[in-house]
Structures are given as structure tokens and as C-alpha cells.
Coordinates of C-alpha atoms (C1' of nucleotides) in Angstrom, one line a residue:
Chain I
M1 CA -22.3 -15.2 49.4
D2 CA -20.5 -12.3 51.0
V3 CA -17.0 -13.6 51.3
A4 CA -15.8 -10.6 53.2
K5 CA -16.0 -12.0 56.7
A6 CA -12.9 -9.9 57.6
E7 CA -13.4 -6.4 58.9
N8 CA -13.5 -3.6 56.5
P9 CA -10.0 -2.2 56.0
Q10 CA -9.6 1.5 55.7
S11 CA -13.3 1.8 55.8
S12 CA -13.3 5.3 57.4
A13 CA -11.1 6.7 54.7
Q14 CA -13.2 5.2 52.0
V15 CA -16.4 6.5 53.5
A16 CA -14.9 10.0 53.9
R17 CA -13.9 10.0 50.3
E18 CA -17.4 8.8 49.2
V19 CA -19.3 11.3 51.4
A20 CA -17.0 14.1 50.2
R21 CA -17.7 13.1 46.6
M22 CA -21.4 13.2 47.2
I23 CA -21.2 16.7 48.7
L24 CA -18.8 18.0 46.1
T25 CA -21.0 16.7 43.2
G26 CA -24.1 18.2 44.8
V27 CA -25.9 15.0 45.7
W28 CA -26.0 16.5 49.2
R29 CA -26.2 20.3 48.7
E30 CA -25.3 23.1 51.1
G31 CA -27.6 23.1 54.1
T32 CA -28.8 19.5 53.5
T33 CA -29.0 17.3 56.6
L34 CA -27.2 14.1 56.1
P35 CA -28.8 10.7 57.0
R36 CA -28.2 9.9 60.6
E37 CA -25.0 8.1 61.5
I38 CA -26.7 4.7 62.1
E39 CA -28.4 5.0 58.7
L40 CA -25.1 5.8 57.0
A41 CA -23.5 2.9 58.8
S42 CA -26.0 0.5 57.4
R43 CA -25.9 2.1 54.0
F44 CA -22.1 1.9 53.7
D45 CA -22.2 -1.4 55.6
V46 CA -19.6 -0.4 58.2
S47 CA -19.8 0.3 61.9
R48 CA -20.9 3.6 63.3
T49 CA -17.4 4.0 64.6
S50 CA -16.0 4.2 61.0
I51 CA -18.8 6.6 60.0
R52 CA -17.9 8.9 62.9
E53 CA -14.2 8.7 62.0
A54 CA -15.1 9.7 58.4
L55 CA -17.4 12.5 59.4
S56 CA -14.8 13.8 61.8
L57 CA -12.4 14.2 58.9
L58 CA -14.9 16.1 56.8
K59 CA -15.7 18.3 59.8
A60 CA -12.1 19.2 60.1
K61 CA -12.1 20.4 56.4
G62 CA -15.2 22.5 57.0
L63 CA -17.5 20.4 54.7
I64 CA -19.9 19.5 57.4
A65 CA -21.0 20.4 61.0
S66 CA -22.9 18.4 63.6
K67 CA -25.2 19.3 66.4
Q68 CA -26.7 16.9 68.9
K69 CA -30.2 15.9 68.0
A70 CA -30.3 18.2 65.0
G71 CA -28.0 16.0 63.0
T72 CA -25.1 16.6 60.6
H73 CA -25.5 19.1 57.8
V74 CA -23.5 20.3 54.8
R75 CA -21.9 23.7 55.5
A76 CA -22.0 26.6 53.1
R77 CA -19.4 26.5 50.3
F78 CA -17.7 29.5 51.8
D79 CA -16.7 27.5 54.8
W80 CA -15.1 24.7 52.8
N81 CA -11.4 24.7 53.1
M82 CA -10.6 24.3 49.5
L83 CA -6.9 24.9 50.1
D84 CA -6.7 21.5 51.9
E85 CA -4.7 18.9 49.9
E86 CA -7.2 16.0 50.3
L87 CA -10.2 18.1 49.5
L88 CA -8.4 19.4 46.4
N89 CA -7.7 15.8 45.3
W90 CA -11.2 14.8 45.9
T91 CA -12.5 17.7 43.9
L92 CA -10.0 16.9 41.2
S93 CA -11.3 13.4 40.8
A94 CA -15.0 14.2 41.3
L95 CA -15.3 17.4 39.2
P96 CA -12.2 18.1 37.1
T97 CA -14.0 20.9 35.3
Q98 CA -12.7 23.7 33.3
E99 CA -13.9 26.2 35.9
F100 CA -11.9 24.4 38.5
A101 CA -8.8 24.6 36.3
K102 CA -9.3 28.3 35.7
Q103 CA -9.7 29.1 39.3
I104 CA -6.7 27.1 40.5
L105 CA -4.6 28.8 37.8
E106 CA -5.8 32.2 38.8
V107 CA -4.5 31.8 42.4
R108 CA -1.3 30.2 41.3
R109 CA -0.8 33.3 39.1
I110 CA -1.3 35.5 42.1
V111 CA 0.8 33.6 44.6
E112 CA 3.6 31.9 42.8
P113 CA 5.3 34.9 41.0
E114 CA 5.4 36.8 44.2
A115 CA 6.6 33.8 46.2
C116 CA 9.3 33.5 43.5
A117 CA 10.3 37.1 44.0
I118 CA 10.6 36.6 47.7
C119 CA 12.6 33.5 47.2
A120 CA 15.1 35.3 45.0
A121 CA 15.3 38.1 47.6
R122 CA 15.8 36.2 50.8
G123 CA 16.2 32.5 50.0
T124 CA 19.4 30.8 51.2
D125 CA 21.9 29.1 49.0
E126 CA 20.7 25.8 50.5
D127 CA 17.2 26.6 49.4
F128 CA 18.4 27.4 45.9
A129 CA 20.4 24.2 45.8
R130 CA 17.3 22.2 46.6
I131 CA 15.4 23.8 43.8
E132 CA 18.4 23.2 41.5
R133 CA 18.3 19.5 42.4
A134 CA 14.7 19.4 41.5
Y135 CA 15.5 21.0 38.2
R136 CA 18.1 18.3 37.5
G137 CA 15.6 15.7 38.3
M138 CA 13.2 17.2 35.7
D139 CA 16.0 17.3 33.2
A140 CA 17.0 13.7 33.9
A141 CA 13.4 12.5 33.4
G142 CA 13.5 13.4 29.8
M143 CA 10.3 12.8 28.0
D144 CA 9.0 10.5 30.7
R145 CA 6.0 12.4 32.1
V146 CA 5.6 10.2 35.1
A147 CA 9.2 10.7 36.2
Y148 CA 9.0 14.4 35.4
A149 CA 6.0 15.1 37.7
E150 CA 7.7 14.5 41.0
P151 CA 10.7 16.8 40.6
D152 CA 8.4 19.4 39.0
L153 CA 6.4 19.6 42.2
Q154 CA 9.6 19.7 44.2
F155 CA 10.7 22.6 42.1
H156 CA 7.6 24.7 42.9
R157 CA 7.5 23.5 46.5
G158 CA 11.2 24.5 46.8
I159 CA 10.4 28.0 45.9
L160 CA 7.6 28.3 48.4
I161 CA 9.8 26.7 51.1
A162 CA 12.6 29.2 50.3
T163 CA 10.2 32.1 51.2
G164 CA 10.3 30.9 54.8
N165 CA 6.6 31.9 55.0
D166 CA 4.5 29.1 56.6
F167 CA 1.4 30.2 54.7
L168 CA 3.1 30.3 51.4
I169 CA 4.5 26.9 52.2
A170 CA 1.0 25.6 52.9
F171 CA 0.0 26.8 49.5
G172 CA 2.1 23.9 48.2
A173 CA -0.9 21.7 48.6
T174 CA -2.7 23.8 46.0
V175 CA 0.2 23.7 43.7
A176 CA 0.4 19.9 44.1
A177 CA -3.2 19.6 43.1
A178 CA -2.7 21.9 40.1
L179 CA 0.3 19.9 38.9
R180 CA -1.6 16.6 39.3
M181 CA -4.4 18.1 37.1
S182 CA -1.9 19.2 34.5
F183 CA -0.4 15.7 34.6
D184 CA -3.7 14.0 34.1
L185 CA -4.4 16.3 31.1
S186 CA -1.0 15.7 29.6
S187 CA -1.9 12.2 28.6
T188 CA -3.2 13.5 25.3
N189 CA 0.0 15.5 24.7
P190 CA 2.8 13.6 26.4
G191 CA 5.4 16.1 25.1
A192 CA 3.9 19.1 26.8
P193 CA 5.5 18.8 30.3
R194 CA 9.1 18.6 29.0
K195 CA 8.5 21.8 27.0
S196 CA 8.3 23.7 30.3
L197 CA 11.9 22.8 31.2
P198 CA 13.6 25.9 29.7
Y199 CA 11.0 28.1 31.5
H200 CA 11.9 26.5 34.7
R201 CA 15.6 27.1 33.9
T202 CA 15.0 30.8 33.4
V203 CA 13.2 31.0 36.7
L204 CA 16.0 29.3 38.5
D205 CA 18.6 31.5 36.8
E206 CA 16.9 34.6 38.0
I207 CA 16.7 33.2 41.5
W208 CA 20.4 32.4 41.6
A209 CA 21.0 35.9 40.3
R210 CA 19.0 37.1 43.3
N211 CA 16.9 39.2 40.9
P212 CA 13.3 39.4 42.4
D213 CA 11.8 41.2 39.5
G214 CA 13.3 38.9 36.9
A215 CA 12.2 35.9 39.0
R216 CA 8.7 37.2 39.2
Q217 CA 8.5 37.8 35.5
A218 CA 10.0 34.4 34.7
M219 CA 7.5 32.6 36.9
H220 CA 4.7 34.6 35.2
K221 CA 5.9 33.3 31.8
L222 CA 5.8 29.8 33.2
M223 CA 2.3 30.3 34.3
D224 CA 1.3 31.5 30.9
L225 CA 2.7 28.4 29.4
T226 CA 0.9 26.2 31.9
E227 CA -2.4 28.0 31.2
Q228 CA -1.8 27.4 27.5
N229 CA -1.3 23.7 28.0
I230 CA -4.3 23.3 30.2
V231 CA -6.6 25.3 27.8
T232 CA -5.6 23.3 24.7
A233 CA -5.7 20.0 26.6
M234 CA -9.2 20.7 28.0
S235 CA -10.7 21.9 24.7
R236 CA -9.3 18.7 23.2
Q237 CA -10.8 16.7 26.1
K238 CA -14.1 18.5 25.6
K239 CA -14.2 17.7 22.0
K240 CA -13.5 14.1 22.7
D241 CA -16.2 14.0 25.4
T242 CA -18.7 15.5 23.0
K243 CA -17.7 12.9 20.4
D244 CA -18.1 10.1 23.0
T245 CA -21.5 11.4 23.9
E246 CA -22.5 11.5 20.2
D247 CA -21.3 8.0 19.7
E248 CA -23.2 6.9 22.8
N249 CA -26.3 8.6 21.5
A250 CA -25.9 6.9 18.1
R251 CA -25.6 3.6 19.8
T252 CA -28.7 4.3 21.9
R253 CA -30.7 5.3 18.8
R254 CA -29.6 2.2 17.0
A255 CA -30.6 0.0 20.0
R256 CA -34.2 1.0 20.2
Chain U
M1 CA -14.5 12.5 96.1
D2 CA -14.7 13.0 92.4
V3 CA -18.1 14.6 91.9
A4 CA -17.8 14.4 88.1
K5 CA -19.6 11.2 87.5
A6 CA -21.0 12.8 84.3
E7 CA -19.3 12.1 81.1
N8 CA -16.8 14.6 79.8
P9 CA -18.5 17.1 77.5
Q10 CA -16.7 18.2 74.3
S11 CA -13.7 16.2 75.5
S12 CA -12.5 15.4 71.9
A13 CA -12.4 19.1 70.9
Q14 CA -10.6 20.0 74.1
V15 CA -8.0 17.2 73.6
A16 CA -7.5 18.3 70.0
R17 CA -6.9 21.8 71.1
E18 CA -4.4 20.8 73.7
V19 CA -2.5 18.3 71.6
A20 CA -2.4 20.9 68.8
R21 CA -1.0 23.4 71.3
M22 CA 1.7 21.0 72.4
I23 CA 2.7 20.4 68.8
L24 CA 2.7 24.1 67.9
T25 CA 4.7 25.1 70.9
G26 CA 7.2 22.4 70.2
V27 CA 6.6 20.2 73.2
W28 CA 6.2 17.4 70.6
R29 CA 8.5 18.3 67.8
E30 CA 8.3 17.2 64.1
G31 CA 9.0 13.5 63.8
T32 CA 8.2 12.8 67.4
T33 CA 6.1 9.8 68.1
L34 CA 3.1 10.6 70.4
P35 CA 2.3 8.5 73.4
R36 CA 0.0 5.7 72.4
E37 CA -3.7 6.3 72.4
I38 CA -4.4 4.4 75.6
E39 CA -1.7 6.3 77.3
L40 CA -3.1 9.6 76.0
A41 CA -6.6 8.5 77.2
S42 CA -5.4 8.0 80.7
R43 CA -3.3 11.1 80.6
F44 CA -6.3 13.3 79.6
D45 CA -8.7 11.2 81.6
V46 CA -11.0 10.6 78.7
S47 CA -11.9 7.5 76.7
R48 CA -9.9 6.2 73.8
T49 CA -12.8 7.1 71.6
S50 CA -12.4 10.8 72.4
I51 CA -8.7 10.6 71.8
R52 CA -9.2 9.0 68.5
E53 CA -11.7 11.6 67.5
A54 CA -9.3 14.4 68.5
L55 CA -6.4 12.8 66.6
S56 CA -8.6 12.4 63.6
L57 CA -9.1 16.1 63.5
L58 CA -5.4 16.8 63.7
K59 CA -4.8 14.2 61.0
A60 CA -7.1 16.1 58.7
K61 CA -5.1 19.3 59.2
G62 CA -1.9 17.5 58.4
L63 CA -0.4 17.9 61.9
I64 CA 0.0 14.2 62.5
A65 CA -0.1 10.8 60.8
S66 CA -0.6 7.3 62.1
K67 CA 0.5 3.9 61.1
Q68 CA -0.6 0.6 62.7
K69 CA 1.9 -0.6 65.2
A70 CA 4.3 2.2 64.5
G71 CA 2.2 4.8 66.3
T72 CA 1.2 8.4 65.7
H73 CA 3.9 10.9 64.8
V74 CA 4.1 14.6 64.3
R75 CA 4.4 15.4 60.6
A76 CA 6.9 17.8 59.1
R77 CA 6.0 21.5 59.3
F78 CA 5.7 21.6 55.6
D79 CA 2.7 19.3 55.7
W80 CA 0.8 21.4 58.2
N81 CA -2.2 23.1 56.7
M82 CA -1.6 26.5 58.1
L83 CA -4.3 28.0 56.0
D84 CA -6.9 26.1 58.0
E85 CA -9.0 28.3 60.2
E86 CA -8.9 26.3 63.4
L87 CA -5.2 25.7 63.1
L88 CA -4.7 29.4 62.6
N89 CA -6.7 30.2 65.7
W90 CA -4.8 27.7 67.7
T91 CA -1.5 29.2 66.5
L92 CA -2.8 32.6 67.3
S93 CA -3.5 31.7 70.9
A94 CA -0.5 29.5 71.4
L95 CA 2.2 31.6 69.7
P96 CA 1.1 35.1 68.7
T97 CA 4.6 36.0 67.8
Q98 CA 5.9 38.9 65.7
E99 CA 7.1 36.4 63.1
F100 CA 3.6 35.0 62.8
A101 CA 2.2 38.5 62.3
K102 CA 4.8 39.3 59.7
Q103 CA 4.1 36.2 57.7
I104 CA 0.4 36.5 57.7
L105 CA 0.6 40.1 56.6
E106 CA 3.0 39.1 53.8
V107 CA 0.5 36.7 52.3
R108 CA -2.4 39.2 52.8
R109 CA -0.3 41.7 50.9
I110 CA 0.1 39.2 48.0
V111 CA -3.5 38.0 47.9
E112 CA -5.8 40.7 48.9
P113 CA -4.9 43.5 46.5
E114 CA -5.1 41.1 43.6
A115 CA -8.4 39.8 44.8
C116 CA -9.6 43.3 45.1
A117 CA -8.7 44.0 41.5
I118 CA -10.5 40.9 40.4
C119 CA -13.5 41.9 42.5
A120 CA -13.6 45.3 40.8
A121 CA -13.3 43.7 37.4
R122 CA -15.9 41.0 37.6
G123 CA -17.9 41.3 40.8
T124 CA -21.6 41.7 40.5
D125 CA -23.5 44.7 41.9
E126 CA -25.0 42.3 44.4
D127 CA -21.4 41.5 45.6
F128 CA -20.7 45.2 45.8
A129 CA -23.8 45.8 47.8
R130 CA -22.8 43.2 50.3
I131 CA -19.4 44.9 50.8
E132 CA -21.2 48.3 51.0
R133 CA -23.4 46.9 53.8
A134 CA -20.3 45.7 55.6
Y135 CA -18.8 49.2 55.3
R136 CA -22.0 50.7 56.7
G137 CA -21.7 48.3 59.6
M138 CA -18.2 49.5 60.3
D139 CA -19.2 53.1 60.1
A140 CA -22.1 52.5 62.5
A141 CA -19.9 50.8 65.0
G142 CA -18.1 54.1 65.6
M143 CA -15.3 53.8 68.1
D144 CA -16.6 50.4 69.5
R145 CA -13.8 48.1 68.5
V146 CA -15.9 45.0 69.3
A147 CA -18.7 46.1 67.1
Y148 CA -16.3 47.2 64.4
A149 CA -14.5 43.8 64.1
E150 CA -17.4 41.7 62.6
P151 CA -18.3 44.0 59.7
D152 CA -14.6 44.6 59.1
L153 CA -14.2 40.8 58.4
Q154 CA -17.4 40.8 56.3
F155 CA -15.8 43.6 54.2
H156 CA -12.7 41.7 53.4
R157 CA -14.6 38.4 53.0
G158 CA -17.0 40.2 50.7
I159 CA -14.2 41.1 48.4
L160 CA -12.9 37.6 48.3
I161 CA -16.4 36.2 47.6
A162 CA -16.9 38.7 44.8
T163 CA -14.0 37.1 42.9
G164 CA -16.0 34.0 42.5
N165 CA -12.8 32.0 43.0
D166 CA -13.3 29.2 45.5
F167 CA -9.6 29.3 46.5
L168 CA -9.6 33.0 47.2
I169 CA -12.8 32.6 49.1
A170 CA -11.1 29.9 51.2
F171 CA -8.3 32.4 52.0
G172 CA -11.0 34.2 54.1
A173 CA -10.0 31.9 56.9
T174 CA -6.5 33.4 56.9
V175 CA -7.9 37.0 56.8
A176 CA -10.2 36.1 59.7
A177 CA -7.3 35.0 61.8
A178 CA -5.3 38.1 60.8
L179 CA -8.1 40.4 61.8
R180 CA -8.5 38.6 65.1
M181 CA -4.9 39.2 65.7
S182 CA -5.2 42.8 64.9
F183 CA -8.2 43.0 67.2
D184 CA -6.3 41.4 70.1
L185 CA -3.5 43.9 69.6
S186 CA -5.8 46.9 69.3
S187 CA -6.6 46.7 73.0
T188 CA -3.6 49.0 73.7
N189 CA -4.8 51.4 71.1
P190 CA -8.6 51.3 70.9
G191 CA -8.8 54.1 68.4
A192 CA -6.7 52.4 65.7
P193 CA -9.4 50.3 64.0
R194 CA -11.7 53.2 63.3
K195 CA -8.8 55.0 61.6
S196 CA -8.9 52.4 58.9
L197 CA -12.5 53.4 57.8
P198 CA -11.5 56.0 55.2
Y199 CA -9.1 53.5 53.7
H200 CA -11.9 51.0 53.4
R201 CA -14.1 53.7 51.8
T202 CA -11.5 54.4 49.1
V203 CA -11.2 50.7 48.3
L204 CA -15.0 50.4 48.0
D205 CA -15.2 53.5 45.8
E206 CA -12.6 52.1 43.4
I207 CA -14.6 48.8 43.3
W208 CA -17.8 50.6 42.6
A209 CA -16.0 52.5 39.8
R210 CA -14.9 49.1 38.5
N211 CA -11.4 50.3 38.5
P212 CA -9.1 47.2 39.1
D213 CA -5.8 49.2 39.3
G214 CA -7.2 51.7 41.7
A215 CA -8.8 49.0 43.8
R216 CA -5.5 47.1 43.9
Q217 CA -3.7 50.2 45.0
A218 CA -6.3 51.2 47.5
M219 CA -6.1 47.8 49.1
H220 CA -2.4 48.0 49.2
K221 CA -2.6 51.3 51.1
L222 CA -4.9 49.6 53.6
M223 CA -2.4 46.8 54.0
D224 CA 0.3 49.4 54.7
L225 CA -1.9 50.9 57.5
T226 CA -2.6 47.5 58.9
E227 CA 1.1 46.7 59.0
Q228 CA 1.8 50.0 60.7
N229 CA -0.8 49.3 63.4
I230 CA 0.5 45.8 64.0
V231 CA 4.1 46.9 64.2
T232 CA 3.5 49.7 66.7
A233 CA 1.2 47.6 68.8
M234 CA 3.6 44.7 68.9
S235 CA 6.6 46.9 69.8
R236 CA 4.5 48.4 72.6
Q237 CA 3.5 44.9 73.7
K238 CA 7.1 43.8 73.6
K239 CA 8.1 46.8 75.7
K240 CA 5.3 46.0 78.1
D241 CA 6.3 42.3 78.3
T242 CA 9.9 43.3 79.0
K243 CA 8.7 45.6 81.8
D244 CA 6.5 42.9 83.2
T245 CA 9.4 40.5 83.3
E246 CA 11.6 43.1 84.9
D247 CA 8.9 43.8 87.6
E248 CA 8.7 40.0 88.1
N249 CA 12.4 39.8 88.5
A250 CA 12.5 42.6 90.9
R251 CA 9.8 41.0 93.0
T252 CA 11.7 37.7 92.9
R253 CA 14.9 39.5 94.0
R254 CA 13.1 41.1 96.8
A255 CA 11.5 37.9 97.9
R256 CA 14.7 35.9 98.4
Chain A
dA1 C1' -53.3 30.8 71.8
dG2 C1' -49.3 30.7 74.2
dA3 C1' -46.2 29.2 77.8
dA4 C1' -44.2 25.5 80.3
dT5 C1' -43.3 20.7 80.7
dT6 C1' -42.3 16.2 79.0
dA7 C1' -40.8 12.9 75.6
dT8 C1' -38.1 11.9 71.8
dT9 C1' -34.0 11.4 69.2
dA10 C1' -29.3 12.1 66.9
dT11 C1' -24.9 13.1 68.2
dG12 C1' -21.3 12.6 71.9
dT13 C1' -18.8 9.6 75.1
dC14 C1' -17.6 5.3 77.3
dA15 C1' -16.1 0.3 77.6
dG16 C1' -14.2 -3.9 76.1
dA17 C1' -13.2 -6.9 72.4
dC18 C1' -11.0 -8.5 68.2
dA19 C1' -8.6 -7.6 63.5
dT20 C1' -4.7 -5.9 61.1
dA21 C1' -0.3 -4.4 59.9
dT22 C1' 4.3 -3.6 61.4
dT23 C1' 8.0 -3.9 64.2
dT24 C1' 10.8 -6.4 67.2
dT25 C1' 12.5 -10.5 68.8
dC26 C1' 13.9 -14.9 68.4
dT27 C1' 15.5 -19.0 65.9
dA28 C1' 17.8 -21.5 62.5
dT29 C1' 20.8 -21.7 58.8
dT30 C1' 24.9 -20.8 56.3
Chain M
dA1 C1' 29.1 -14.2 63.3
dA2 C1' 26.1 -12.6 60.1
dT3 C1' 21.9 -13.1 57.9
dA4 C1' 17.5 -14.7 56.5
dG5 C1' 13.2 -16.4 58.0
dA6 C1' 9.7 -17.4 61.5
dA7 C1' 7.2 -16.2 65.5
dA8 C1' 5.8 -13.0 69.1
dA9 C1' 4.5 -8.5 70.4
dT10 C1' 2.0 -4.3 70.0
dA11 C1' -0.3 0.2 68.4
dT12 C1' -3.7 1.5 65.4
dG13 C1' -8.2 0.3 63.1
dT14 C1' -12.8 -1.6 63.4
dC15 C1' -16.8 -3.6 65.6
dT16 C1' -20.5 -3.9 69.1
dG17 C1' -23.5 -2.3 72.6
dA18 C1' -24.6 0.9 76.0
dC19 C1' -25.6 5.3 78.3
dA20 C1' -25.2 10.7 78.5
dT21 C1' -26.4 15.0 76.6
dA22 C1' -28.5 18.6 74.3
dA23 C1' -31.7 20.2 71.0
dT24 C1' -36.0 19.4 69.0
dA25 C1' -40.8 17.9 68.9
dA26 C1' -44.9 16.8 71.2
dT27 C1' -47.8 17.5 75.0
dT28 C1' -50.0 19.5 78.7
dC29 C1' -51.6 23.2 81.3
dT30 C1' -52.9 28.0 82.0

DNA sequence: AGAATTATTATGTCAGACATATTTTCTATT
DNA sequence: AATAGAAAATATGTCTGACATAATAATTCT
């Protein structure tokens, strides 16, 4: 009966999300020409305005490009701005693969220890105090993984901010996505996050001591731990997925 | 008489560029509420549609955020996605400061040597061949700085691509901006780019040799050279700017 | 067969209207 | 007078329909 006589709220954001998902999951591959805007409008049951607003967002993130008459096509993967926060989140919910985890950890390993060293070398006491506050927040959260997540991000962001380098600060989006992934995975092992607390303490101590080498090394250790948690959580997940599939198959076999 | 009865071509992109410039140069500071869309439309003499399209682009890059009734405001610097290619280019043309150069070089120094090591460790021969082709292109360009620029970018991009890491690949946008900056600065010293050729050769040799440590070190040397070129070019530029200002002042003095 | 012209079409821009969500203002109550 | 609640105001969000523009596809002519 179509009760929704009201206009579609946040339609453009929803469409953007959905189109992004279809691109990320390969429904629309690189080089593919998307359906025309009017077609998309009828398909998503929103106005062309909302479609255009959505596509405009994806254009800004390098996912697509448009040309008059020729249509809108999916750009090459190389042009996608994977360091964009929204795009990272979309990827995270569409394809939270092991490969994705591996890659994001690889860049963190490259960037964060160095950022940490720079932080120790030239951060201000104010910067350090902000990181210290974040640490206290983590400590106060105890075993509550939900409450732990936010100050954890603030801790890592604080270090990036302390570098005073706008590009390293922008890297915070990537760290945020990585932590969100870790959080999602920690559901199978709720105690894991808390275990990182002493590692954070060491990082912070080295920073306060204005010891770049020590800070770098401490952050590296933290990265090691993070990797360990992710790997074990994902193998567990994989095992569970496999089991689920087997169960599913068994059910299917029984059904026929 | 207003001959321009035709509609405004590419108005949204132009508006986006201009609004971005005003934000980047601090005309509209962080937290500032922008004029309402209708006001902007009349100010830029385009339709509200084009304004919205432009703002949508800036929203995607984290520069602004909107809320119904409350209006559109400039987000905190921390939220700006400085690793976005367009945003980098806008910054480059609006504020090509020494600070900007310093920061972009600092991240390159962190990322590129490591990427280079990864490239040497696990890049494919195809990857290497692509980088080799780029090198040949640089060599063929000789002293022509314009012809040199494109393969130079392909060289660095090739290394990032060879890592197979989507996030490192996305970092290519930052490298592109950095090289464009170097190019702009090389006008005062046209011979400088070519001098980097042997350094590139060394990088490539270490990669072919699948020697990660050597590749890392070679890339580090290349970064050193790049920094040197930028510093000398900028101090020269600065001197020139100062002189220009003095000349300007002298002319003003004479005029009154 | 190939070049030049015309027709087609998907995106880009414009205009005006209404919906929605806040904020602001006003009113009534304690 | 202070405060809570109701009503008005308003900037963004969405919808509709139209025309402009540029690139492609089809057609005509040489």
C-alpha cells in the first residue's frame, strides 16, 4: 500500500552508500558505465536530484567520473581515495576481509611509529596532556570495550595531532577505521582491548620522556599486539564462517 | 547588456574551487557558518543547484558540514581530508607555503622509503617493468622539465602500485601534489629535475635486485635531494618575493 | 570508403515548490 | 522572574519539470 507518502529522508546519503557498496563489492567493476541518472532514480525510487547528490559525493572520493552524453563510469581502483574516512567505513562494512585488515595494518605500521617519534620530539606539553587524558579515559573504561574504543581513538589521534603535520593528522581517518575494525572483531574476545592498556602506557611514558626512539619502538610493540589480536580474531571468525557454511549446506542437503 | 544568456558552464566546479580557496585561506575560518545557499547562489550568480553540487563536493572532502536550519559550517581542520588530490591541488595554488612543503616532504619521507622496500620485497616483474618504463621516459625527456614531470610521477606511482597495498596506492595523490609543487618551483632552476635521474636509477637497481634495505636507503637519498631542491628554490623564491615587495614599495613611495 | 553534417542522448544547469528538522521566539505557568 | 512548553520562522533536503551543453551515434554527401 506504500505508506511512505512523505519524502525520502536522507535519500542521497543512502543512495551514495548503496552505490558505493555495489562498486566496492564489484557489482559494478572498474570501467563499467553506470545506469543513467534517470534509470537510477527510478531504480532507487528517489528523485534525480538525490541521485545526483549521491553521485557527486562518490565523484569527490574518486570512485566515479561523469562526462556529458557518455555517462558515469567507475574509475580505476588506483584513483579511489581509500584514505577517505567514509570510503573506509563503507569498505569495512562491505568487505571486511583479511586482506583489508592486513593492508590497513601495514600502513599503520609505517606511519604511526614515525608519527610517534615526531610527537615525542616536538609535541607540546598541551599535546601530551591531551594524550594523557585519552589514556585515563581508556583506563577508566575498564573491561567495557564500548567505553574503551573512543578514548583509544583519541589516544592515537592525539599523537598524530601532536606532530603538527596536517597530512599525518588526516591519516587519523585511517586509524579510526582500523580501530573500528578491531572493535568489531573484539566481540569474540572482549578482554583483548584492555590488554593493550600497558602498551599504551609505555608509549605515553616515552613521549613524556621526549624520547623519539623509545616512542617509536613502543608504538611498534603496540602494533605487534594489534596485529596479533586481529589475526587470531580473524582466524576464529573464519573458522566460524566455515562452520556456518557447513551447517547451511547440511540444512540444504536435508531439505532436498 | 549581459550577453551571457547561456547557462554557466562548469559552475559547480568553479564554485567549489572558490569556496575551498576561501576556507583554505582563512576567509571563512573553522567553525564559521557560511552564507545560506540562496545567498551564495546570488553572490556567485549561479543557481542554488550548482551551489549545492559544489558544497556536496566540499562535504565529501570533510571541509564543511550542513544541518537543516542551522546552516553550513566550516569543520575543524582535523577533519579536512588533506590526503585528497583535489584538496591538495587547491591548497597548492592557494597557499604554496614553505610550511606546506615541509609537511608534505615529511610524510613522503615516512611513506615512500618503506613503500620502496615493500616494492622490492614483493613486487612482480611486471611492476618493475612499469617502473623501468617510467625511468626510460624520464631519461628520454632530457632537460625538458615539462616532459620529465609525467614519467617522474609514474615512477613514484609505480613503486606504490607495486606494494599492492590500496592505502599506499592512494598515497599517490599526495606524491602527485608534491611533485607538482617541485615542478612549479623548478622554474627558477630548470636543470634541477634532471639531476635526480641517477638517484632514481639507484632506486630502481636496488628494486630489481630485490634488495629491500638498499631500496629503502636509495629512496631516502632521493628524498634528501628533493628536500635540498625545494629548500633552495623556496629561499630563492622568498628572496625574490621580498625584492618584488621592495620594488613595489619603492614605486609606491615614488608615486605619492 | 571516408569526411562532413545532423540527430540523439546523458549529464549539467536552471527555476520554483514543498518537506523536514532545528532554532528562535513567544506564551503561559509556576 | 525564571522556566517549561507551544508556536513561528528558517535553512537545508527533496521533488518536479524544463532547457542547455557536449559527446556520441547516425546519416548524408563527396
